[in-house]
mmCIF file of C-alpha atoms in Angstrom:
data_model
loop_
_atom_site.group_PDB
_atom_site.id
_atom_site.type_symbol
_atom_site.label_atom_id
_atom_site.label_comp_id
_atom_site.label_asym_id
_atom_site.label_seq_id
_atom_site.Cartn_x
_atom_site.Cartn_y
_atom_site.Cartn_z
ATOM 1 C CA UNK A 14 -73.220 17.109 171.111
ATOM 2 C CA UNK A 15 -74.451 19.927 168.125
ATOM 3 C CA UNK A 16 -73.825 17.778 164.647
ATOM 4 C CA UNK A 17 -72.361 20.778 163.419
ATOM 5 C CA UNK A 18 -69.623 20.562 165.841
ATOM 6 C CA UNK A 19 -69.042 17.244 165.824
ATOM 7 C CA UNK A 20 -65.466 15.922 164.638
ATOM 8 C CA UNK A 21 -65.751 15.007 160.793
ATOM 9 C CA UNK A 22 -65.328 11.436 159.978
ATOM 10 C CA UNK A 23 -61.910 10.291 158.108
ATOM 11 C CA UNK A 24 -62.632 9.275 154.573
ATOM 12 C CA UNK A 25 -61.951 5.924 154.024
ATOM 13 C CA UNK A 26 -61.507 3.142 150.826
ATOM 14 C CA UNK A 27 -64.968 2.487 151.776
ATOM 15 C CA UNK A 28 -66.280 6.175 151.471
ATOM 16 C CA UNK A 29 -64.717 6.359 147.875
ATOM 17 C CA UNK A 30 -66.578 2.894 146.959
ATOM 18 C CA UNK A 31 -69.402 4.399 148.244
ATOM 19 C CA UNK A 32 -69.673 7.608 146.517
ATOM 20 C CA UNK A 33 -68.022 5.566 143.190
ATOM 21 C CA UNK A 34 -70.297 2.767 142.955
ATOM 22 C CA UNK A 35 -67.235 0.635 142.703
ATOM 23 C CA UNK A 36 -66.148 -2.212 144.798
ATOM 24 C CA UNK A 37 -63.230 -1.410 147.996
ATOM 25 C CA UNK A 38 -60.809 -3.966 145.985
ATOM 26 C CA UNK A 39 -61.062 -1.444 143.037
ATOM 27 C CA UNK A 40 -60.855 1.552 144.382
ATOM 28 C CA UNK A 41 -57.590 0.486 146.345
ATOM 29 C CA UNK A 42 -55.757 -0.792 142.886
ATOM 30 C CA UNK A 43 -57.336 2.813 141.167
ATOM 31 C CA UNK A 44 -55.231 4.236 143.760
ATOM 32 C CA UNK A 45 -52.164 1.930 143.317
ATOM 33 C CA UNK A 46 -52.419 2.800 139.704
ATOM 34 C CA UNK A 47 -52.764 -1.142 138.963
ATOM 35 C CA UNK A 48 -52.500 -1.962 135.096
ATOM 36 C CA UNK A 49 -55.573 -3.789 135.212
ATOM 37 C CA UNK A 50 -57.870 -0.883 136.023
ATOM 38 C CA UNK A 51 -58.807 1.408 133.307
ATOM 39 C CA UNK A 52 -57.479 4.700 133.320
ATOM 40 C CA UNK A 53 -61.122 6.467 133.335
ATOM 41 C CA UNK A 54 -61.761 4.372 136.468
ATOM 42 C CA UNK A 55 -58.334 5.508 138.218
ATOM 43 C CA UNK A 56 -58.970 9.408 136.825
ATOM 44 C CA UNK A 57 -62.650 9.230 138.634
ATOM 45 C CA UNK A 58 -61.291 7.280 141.776
ATOM 46 C CA UNK A 59 -58.824 9.601 142.350
ATOM 47 C CA UNK A 60 -61.072 12.533 141.653
ATOM 48 C CA UNK A 61 -62.923 11.591 144.558
ATOM 49 C CA UNK A 62 -60.399 10.895 146.538
ATOM 50 C CA UNK A 63 -58.981 14.395 146.295
ATOM 51 C CA UNK A 64 -62.311 15.834 146.784
ATOM 52 C CA UNK A 65 -62.720 13.948 150.036
ATOM 53 C CA UNK A 66 -59.232 14.935 151.245
ATOM 54 C CA UNK A 67 -58.668 11.026 151.552
ATOM 55 C CA UNK A 68 -54.777 9.890 152.853
ATOM 56 C CA UNK A 69 -54.212 6.295 153.317
ATOM 57 C CA UNK A 70 -54.098 5.194 157.137
ATOM 58 C CA UNK A 71 -50.308 4.815 157.553
ATOM 59 C CA UNK A 72 -50.699 2.457 160.507
ATOM 60 C CA UNK A 73 -52.689 -0.023 158.461
ATOM 61 C CA UNK A 74 -50.416 0.463 155.296
ATOM 62 C CA UNK A 75 -47.266 -0.300 158.187
ATOM 63 C CA UNK A 76 -49.921 -3.649 159.066
ATOM 64 C CA UNK A 77 -50.535 -4.677 155.543
ATOM 65 C CA UNK A 78 -46.831 -3.880 154.123
ATOM 66 C CA UNK A 79 -44.221 -3.577 156.702
ATOM 67 C CA UNK A 80 -43.591 -0.130 155.426
ATOM 68 C CA UNK A 81 -44.269 3.729 156.662
ATOM 69 C CA UNK A 82 -43.948 5.135 153.239
ATOM 70 C CA UNK A 83 -42.117 7.946 155.617
ATOM 71 C CA UNK A 84 -39.392 9.842 154.717
ATOM 72 C CA UNK A 85 -37.351 11.271 157.620
ATOM 73 C CA UNK A 86 -35.473 14.732 157.043
ATOM 74 C CA UNK A 87 -33.304 15.264 160.173
ATOM 75 C CA UNK A 88 -33.109 19.076 160.142
ATOM 76 C CA UNK A 89 -31.170 21.688 161.927
ATOM 77 C CA UNK A 90 -33.381 23.979 163.956
ATOM 78 C CA UNK A 91 -30.602 26.779 164.456
ATOM 79 C CA UNK A 92 -30.726 30.126 163.362
ATOM 80 C CA UNK A 93 -31.117 30.412 159.769
ATOM 81 C CA UNK A 94 -32.484 33.774 158.326
ATOM 82 C CA UNK A 95 -32.140 33.013 154.850
ATOM 83 C CA UNK A 96 -34.685 29.973 154.189
ATOM 84 C CA UNK A 97 -32.167 26.893 153.664
ATOM 85 C CA UNK A 98 -34.421 24.705 155.678
ATOM 86 C CA UNK A 99 -37.318 25.747 153.523
ATOM 87 C CA UNK A 100 -35.980 24.972 150.458
ATOM 88 C CA UNK A 101 -34.412 21.663 150.918
ATOM 89 C CA UNK A 102 -37.758 20.617 152.503
ATOM 90 C CA UNK A 103 -39.438 22.116 149.534
ATOM 91 C CA UNK A 104 -37.089 20.369 146.636
ATOM 92 C CA UNK A 105 -38.125 16.907 148.954
ATOM 93 C CA UNK A 106 -41.246 17.048 148.945
ATOM 94 C CA UNK A 107 -41.557 18.220 145.290
ATOM 95 C CA UNK A 108 -40.145 14.441 144.336
ATOM 96 C CA UNK A 109 -42.294 12.741 147.021
ATOM 97 C CA UNK A 110 -45.239 14.156 146.117
ATOM 98 C CA UNK A 111 -45.545 11.612 142.894
ATOM 99 C CA UNK A 112 -44.765 8.855 145.014
ATOM 100 C CA UNK A 113 -46.444 6.935 148.081
ATOM 101 C CA UNK A 114 -44.032 8.520 150.748
ATOM 102 C CA UNK A 115 -44.611 11.568 152.741
ATOM 103 C CA UNK A 116 -41.944 13.558 154.459
ATOM 104 C CA UNK A 117 -41.736 14.126 158.359
ATOM 105 C CA UNK A 118 -39.216 16.688 159.307
ATOM 106 C CA UNK A 119 -37.459 15.338 162.814
ATOM 107 C CA UNK A 120 -36.035 18.735 164.343
ATOM 108 C CA UNK A 121 -32.418 19.081 165.612
ATOM 109 C CA UNK A 122 -30.158 21.637 167.503
ATOM 110 C CA UNK A 123 -26.265 21.089 166.512
ATOM 111 C CA UNK A 124 -25.225 21.849 169.946
ATOM 112 C CA UNK A 125 -27.356 18.581 171.143
ATOM 113 C CA UNK A 126 -26.026 14.538 170.581
ATOM 114 C CA UNK A 127 -26.436 13.924 166.449
ATOM 115 C CA UNK A 128 -26.787 10.928 167.124
ATOM 116 C CA UNK A 129 -30.302 10.942 169.120
ATOM 117 C CA UNK A 130 -32.782 11.586 166.091
ATOM 118 C CA UNK A 131 -31.582 9.116 164.150
ATOM 119 C CA UNK A 132 -31.756 6.098 166.952
ATOM 120 C CA UNK A 133 -35.142 7.346 167.636
ATOM 121 C CA UNK A 134 -36.180 6.911 163.951
ATOM 122 C CA UNK A 135 -34.439 3.138 163.942
ATOM 123 C CA UNK A 136 -35.808 2.034 167.217
ATOM 124 C CA UNK A 137 -39.619 3.358 167.046
ATOM 125 C CA UNK A 138 -39.047 2.044 163.258
ATOM 126 C CA UNK A 139 -41.095 5.142 162.448
ATOM 127 C CA UNK A 140 -39.522 5.837 158.767
ATOM 128 C CA UNK A 141 -38.419 3.409 155.702
ATOM 129 C CA UNK A 142 -35.339 6.251 154.711
ATOM 130 C CA UNK A 143 -33.680 8.819 156.179
ATOM 131 C CA UNK A 144 -32.151 11.946 155.111
ATOM 132 C CA UNK A 145 -29.246 13.955 157.142
ATOM 133 C CA UNK A 146 -27.242 16.680 156.843
ATOM 134 C CA UNK A 147 -24.155 18.298 158.548
ATOM 135 C CA UNK A 148 -22.052 15.233 157.763
ATOM 136 C CA UNK A 149 -18.408 14.065 159.523
ATOM 137 C CA UNK A 150 -15.327 12.326 157.864
ATOM 138 C CA UNK A 151 -16.236 9.378 160.279
ATOM 139 C CA UNK A 152 -19.865 10.099 160.798
ATOM 140 C CA UNK A 153 -21.446 7.870 163.424
ATOM 141 C CA UNK A 154 -24.885 8.567 162.390
ATOM 142 C CA UNK A 155 -23.559 6.733 158.807
ATOM 143 C CA UNK A 156 -22.152 3.960 160.394
ATOM 144 C CA UNK A 157 -25.401 3.339 162.234
ATOM 145 C CA UNK A 158 -27.675 3.388 159.269
ATOM 146 C CA UNK A 159 -25.559 1.240 157.299
ATOM 147 C CA UNK A 160 -25.199 -1.567 160.314
ATOM 148 C CA UNK A 161 -29.519 -1.522 160.838
ATOM 149 C CA UNK A 162 -29.760 -1.524 156.806
ATOM 150 C CA UNK A 163 -31.882 1.676 156.722
ATOM 151 C CA UNK A 164 -32.101 3.233 153.387
ATOM 152 C CA UNK A 165 -30.461 6.943 153.660
ATOM 153 C CA UNK A 166 -28.804 9.815 151.960
ATOM 154 C CA UNK A 167 -26.807 12.708 153.253
ATOM 155 C CA UNK A 168 -26.411 16.288 152.186
ATOM 156 C CA UNK A 169 -22.732 16.158 152.150
ATOM 157 C CA UNK A 170 -19.821 13.415 151.994
ATOM 158 C CA UNK A 171 -18.160 11.487 154.174
ATOM 159 C CA UNK A 172 -14.493 9.822 154.228
ATOM 160 C CA UNK A 173 -15.851 6.497 155.263
ATOM 161 C CA UNK A 174 -14.874 3.229 153.347
ATOM 162 C CA UNK A 175 -18.392 1.680 152.298
ATOM 163 C CA UNK A 176 -20.111 3.804 149.858
ATOM 164 C CA UNK A 177 -23.328 5.699 150.696
ATOM 165 C CA UNK A 178 -25.687 8.049 148.676
ATOM 166 C CA UNK A 179 -25.169 11.547 148.948
ATOM 167 C CA UNK A 180 -25.656 14.877 147.314
ATOM 168 C CA UNK A 181 -22.926 17.576 147.892
ATOM 169 C CA UNK A 182 -22.322 21.199 147.036
ATOM 170 C CA UNK A 183 -18.637 21.584 145.841
ATOM 171 C CA UNK A 184 -17.438 23.640 148.214
ATOM 172 C CA UNK A 185 -13.822 23.307 147.286
ATOM 173 C CA UNK A 186 -14.636 24.745 143.763
ATOM 174 C CA UNK A 187 -16.563 27.561 145.429
ATOM 175 C CA UNK A 188 -13.537 28.585 147.661
ATOM 176 C CA UNK A 189 -10.932 28.350 144.763
ATOM 177 C CA UNK A 190 -13.104 30.719 142.729
ATOM 178 C CA UNK A 191 -13.987 33.005 145.719
ATOM 179 C CA UNK A 192 -10.182 33.828 145.519
ATOM 180 C CA UNK A 193 -9.725 33.886 142.298
ATOM 181 C CA UNK A 194 -12.132 36.437 141.862
ATOM 182 C CA UNK A 195 -10.790 38.637 145.081
ATOM 183 C CA UNK A 196 -7.451 38.732 143.209
ATOM 184 C CA UNK A 197 -8.946 39.975 140.340
ATOM 185 C CA UNK A 198 -10.165 42.946 142.065
ATOM 186 C CA UNK A 199 -7.007 43.443 143.485
ATOM 187 C CA UNK A 200 -7.539 41.725 146.443
ATOM 188 C CA UNK A 201 -4.174 39.971 148.561
ATOM 189 C CA UNK A 202 -4.951 39.396 152.108
ATOM 190 C CA UNK A 203 -7.871 37.645 152.317
ATOM 191 C CA UNK A 204 -9.821 36.185 155.565
ATOM 192 C CA UNK A 205 -12.165 32.849 155.617
ATOM 193 C CA UNK A 206 -15.464 32.983 157.651
ATOM 194 C CA UNK A 207 -15.541 28.976 157.466
ATOM 195 C CA UNK A 208 -17.592 25.820 158.629
ATOM 196 C CA UNK A 209 -17.074 24.422 161.954
ATOM 197 C CA UNK A 210 -13.621 22.316 161.484
ATOM 198 C CA UNK A 211 -15.867 18.814 162.222
ATOM 199 C CA UNK A 212 -17.902 18.670 159.572
ATOM 200 C CA UNK A 213 -16.758 17.526 156.223
ATOM 201 C CA UNK A 214 -17.232 20.406 154.328
ATOM 202 C CA UNK A 215 -14.844 22.611 156.319
ATOM 203 C CA UNK A 216 -11.890 20.139 154.688
ATOM 204 C CA UNK A 217 -13.318 20.931 151.439
ATOM 205 C CA UNK A 218 -13.596 24.375 151.944
ATOM 206 C CA UNK A 219 -10.511 25.141 153.582
ATOM 207 C CA UNK A 220 -8.526 22.882 150.667
ATOM 208 C CA UNK A 221 -9.988 24.741 148.123
ATOM 209 C CA UNK A 222 -9.200 28.223 149.967
ATOM 210 C CA UNK A 223 -5.214 27.379 150.557
ATOM 211 C CA UNK A 224 -5.271 26.223 147.154
ATOM 212 C CA UNK A 225 -6.688 29.428 145.630
ATOM 213 C CA UNK A 226 -3.964 31.610 147.750
ATOM 214 C CA UNK A 227 -1.413 29.387 146.197
ATOM 215 C CA UNK A 228 -2.283 29.484 142.891
ATOM 216 C CA UNK A 229 -3.029 33.368 142.895
ATOM 217 C CA UNK A 230 -0.236 34.240 145.048
ATOM 218 C CA UNK A 231 -2.298 35.649 147.866
ATOM 219 C CA UNK A 232 -2.150 35.526 151.816
ATOM 220 C CA UNK A 233 -4.513 34.488 154.437
ATOM 221 C CA UNK A 234 -5.697 37.192 157.561
ATOM 222 C CA UNK A 235 -7.033 34.409 160.045
ATOM 223 C CA UNK A 236 -10.322 35.071 161.387
ATOM 224 C CA UNK A 237 -10.706 32.853 164.378
ATOM 225 C CA UNK A 238 -14.591 32.386 164.087
ATOM 226 C CA UNK A 239 -16.710 29.902 161.933
ATOM 227 C CA UNK A 240 -20.296 30.079 160.913
ATOM 228 C CA UNK A 241 -21.920 28.148 163.714
ATOM 229 C CA UNK A 242 -21.080 31.173 165.973
ATOM 230 C CA UNK A 243 -24.305 33.534 166.772
ATOM 231 C CA UNK A 244 -24.606 36.069 164.145
ATOM 232 C CA UNK A 245 -24.005 38.771 166.887
ATOM 233 C CA UNK A 246 -20.475 37.107 167.493
ATOM 234 C CA UNK A 247 -19.490 37.276 164.084
ATOM 235 C CA UNK A 248 -20.427 40.893 163.669
ATOM 236 C CA UNK A 249 -18.634 41.804 166.531
ATOM 237 C CA UNK A 250 -15.394 39.576 165.596
ATOM 238 C CA UNK A 251 -15.549 41.156 161.840
ATOM 239 C CA UNK A 252 -15.557 44.571 163.391
ATOM 240 C CA UNK A 253 -12.680 43.960 165.457
ATOM 241 C CA UNK A 254 -10.436 42.407 162.511
ATOM 242 C CA UNK A 255 -11.795 45.333 160.127
ATOM 243 C CA UNK A 256 -10.792 47.879 162.750
ATOM 244 C CA UNK A 257 -7.558 46.651 163.548
ATOM 245 C CA UNK A 258 -4.067 47.349 161.210
ATOM 246 C CA UNK A 259 -4.074 43.405 159.973
ATOM 247 C CA UNK A 260 -7.408 44.002 158.588
ATOM 248 C CA UNK A 261 -7.921 41.833 155.339
ATOM 249 C CA UNK A 262 -8.743 43.334 151.836
ATOM 250 C CA UNK A 263 -11.047 39.980 150.845
ATOM 251 C CA UNK A 264 -13.404 38.166 152.884
ATOM 252 C CA UNK A 265 -15.039 34.697 152.262
ATOM 253 C CA UNK A 266 -17.984 33.904 153.914
ATOM 254 C CA UNK A 267 -19.530 29.664 153.844
ATOM 255 C CA UNK A 268 -22.867 30.816 154.212
ATOM 256 C CA UNK A 269 -25.601 33.557 153.399
ATOM 257 C CA UNK A 270 -26.975 34.444 156.732
ATOM 258 C CA UNK A 271 -23.158 34.887 158.405
ATOM 259 C CA UNK A 272 -22.253 37.192 155.327
ATOM 260 C CA UNK A 273 -25.137 39.337 156.289
ATOM 261 C CA UNK A 274 -23.479 39.107 159.975
ATOM 262 C CA UNK A 275 -20.139 40.339 158.572
ATOM 263 C CA UNK A 276 -21.197 42.769 156.263
ATOM 264 C CA UNK A 277 -22.714 44.339 159.569
ATOM 265 C CA UNK A 278 -19.010 44.078 161.165
ATOM 266 C CA UNK A 279 -17.588 45.611 157.935
ATOM 267 C CA UNK A 280 -20.170 48.805 158.356
ATOM 268 C CA UNK A 281 -19.456 48.896 161.926
ATOM 269 C CA UNK A 282 -15.952 49.795 161.483
ATOM 270 C CA UNK A 283 -16.709 52.609 159.176
ATOM 271 C CA UNK A 284 -15.609 50.728 156.032
ATOM 272 C CA UNK A 285 -17.695 49.563 152.656
ATOM 273 C CA UNK A 286 -18.041 46.189 150.385
ATOM 274 C CA UNK A 287 -17.021 47.147 147.357
ATOM 275 C CA UNK A 288 -14.578 50.194 148.126
ATOM 276 C CA UNK A 289 -12.796 49.589 151.346
ATOM 277 C CA UNK A 290 -12.876 45.409 150.510
ATOM 278 C CA UNK A 291 -14.662 42.652 149.089
ATOM 279 C CA UNK A 292 -17.067 40.089 150.066
ATOM 280 C CA UNK A 293 -17.804 36.776 148.480
ATOM 281 C CA UNK A 294 -20.773 34.412 150.009
ATOM 282 C CA UNK A 295 -22.676 31.712 148.970
ATOM 283 C CA UNK A 296 -26.269 31.311 149.699
ATOM 284 C CA UNK A 297 -29.324 29.008 149.044
ATOM 285 C CA UNK A 298 -31.741 32.047 148.664
ATOM 286 C CA UNK A 299 -31.185 34.793 146.151
ATOM 287 C CA UNK A 300 -31.447 37.863 148.830
ATOM 288 C CA UNK A 301 -27.292 38.793 149.285
ATOM 289 C CA UNK A 302 -27.437 41.556 146.697
ATOM 290 C CA UNK A 303 -30.502 43.477 148.189
ATOM 291 C CA UNK A 304 -28.580 44.132 151.181
ATOM 292 C CA UNK A 305 -25.442 45.033 149.567
ATOM 293 C CA UNK A 306 -25.323 44.661 145.690
ATOM 294 C CA UNK A 307 -21.318 44.387 145.844
ATOM 295 C CA UNK A 308 -21.360 41.606 147.468
ATOM 296 C CA UNK A 309 -20.125 38.765 145.091
ATOM 297 C CA UNK A 310 -22.663 35.634 144.948
ATOM 298 C CA UNK A 311 -22.666 32.155 144.555
ATOM 299 C CA UNK A 312 -25.778 30.183 144.384
ATOM 300 C CA UNK A 313 -26.086 27.048 145.886
ATOM 301 C CA UNK A 314 -29.370 25.585 144.837
ATOM 302 C CA UNK A 315 -30.719 23.677 148.256
ATOM 303 C CA UNK A 316 -34.296 22.807 146.112
ATOM 304 C CA UNK A 317 -32.196 20.667 143.880
ATOM 305 C CA UNK A 318 -30.180 19.263 146.433
ATOM 306 C CA UNK A 319 -33.510 18.335 148.308
ATOM 307 C CA UNK A 320 -34.697 16.340 145.038
ATOM 308 C CA UNK A 321 -31.686 14.996 144.577
ATOM 309 C CA UNK A 322 -31.444 13.425 148.647
ATOM 310 C CA UNK A 323 -35.507 12.104 147.843
ATOM 311 C CA UNK A 324 -34.637 10.620 144.713
ATOM 312 C CA UNK A 325 -31.916 8.691 145.970
ATOM 313 C CA UNK A 326 -33.298 7.332 149.426
ATOM 314 C CA UNK A 327 -36.008 6.124 147.541
ATOM 315 C CA UNK A 328 -34.108 4.771 144.776
ATOM 316 C CA UNK A 329 -31.666 2.691 147.892
ATOM 317 C CA UNK A 330 -35.394 1.937 149.088
ATOM 318 C CA UNK A 331 -35.736 0.056 145.822
ATOM 319 C CA UNK A 332 -32.008 -1.666 146.331
ATOM 320 C CA UNK A 333 -30.279 0.549 144.113
ATOM 321 C CA UNK A 334 -26.386 0.297 144.360
ATOM 322 C CA UNK A 335 -25.464 3.274 146.912
ATOM 323 C CA UNK A 336 -22.288 4.185 144.410
ATOM 324 C CA UNK A 337 -24.857 5.158 141.613
ATOM 325 C CA UNK A 338 -26.957 7.498 144.030
ATOM 326 C CA UNK A 339 -23.845 10.192 144.401
ATOM 327 C CA UNK A 340 -24.221 13.965 143.156
ATOM 328 C CA UNK A 341 -22.184 16.641 143.521
ATOM 329 C CA UNK A 342 -23.600 20.534 142.012
ATOM 330 C CA UNK A 343 -21.579 23.568 141.051
ATOM 331 C CA UNK A 344 -21.774 26.960 142.307
ATOM 332 C CA UNK A 345 -23.457 29.360 139.898
ATOM 333 C CA UNK A 346 -21.900 32.776 140.083
ATOM 334 C CA UNK A 347 -24.362 35.755 139.935
#
């Protein structure tokens, strides 16, 4: 084989030791930030490790410590045009970058059995901790993870009796405030484009919506579709509704991508947001006002959610009590 095309050997602790003139044990302890190793030595070892592209061998780490140094993120692969998933991964990675842990994304379609990726992770022992989303009130994944003593955190809450780490967005506050903002613009007939009813945040969203209708003396116009529907179906349903005699003068969307589809349906019916009706939506990426500046927008900081979830699952691995690892973020209105 031509030496120029031969695969490059993976750098090891022995490689770093040779390059620095230090012993392998010293190099290993320097990379682990051991207190008995001097700061200058640590920096020299880290610099060489970076230059060589050194990464610990996970199989070796697992054999020595029983750990994988992996956090598994079970992430939906379904249609998402506004970068929600990317923002979540970035937030998690920002926290993990200062730790021995790495993120491994386990893709999953919401139309498939949600237990499959969790069972796989547990059966293969492929992670030290797990982050899941799309939680249900009585979530079988949460129950299984607790039974197996696997550290985890959820993006979203459950109604389960035993406490577990989570970070959530206050969807009840979002929906209530969305109704309030519409009523202040003179809108009284309001439709909700909600999450699917099986998810916990549907309960929070619908509770805030109904509480807002009562508080501000507005009426619901049923829409009969949710944000998990394909975007073309959302567009068609909104167009049909807006073309009829029972058309609402206000619409609330629980996601940015469904708001884009809803706006397309509104315009296909010959109407315009900000003139004939008002549209309120939450988003994880600040893009909706580029499409239609009149959309009333609440920002959900998905990157911050990723940070909170990463911190929670690492703390749980370290034995922190789950009730201390629960947080909720508030909507930020633009």
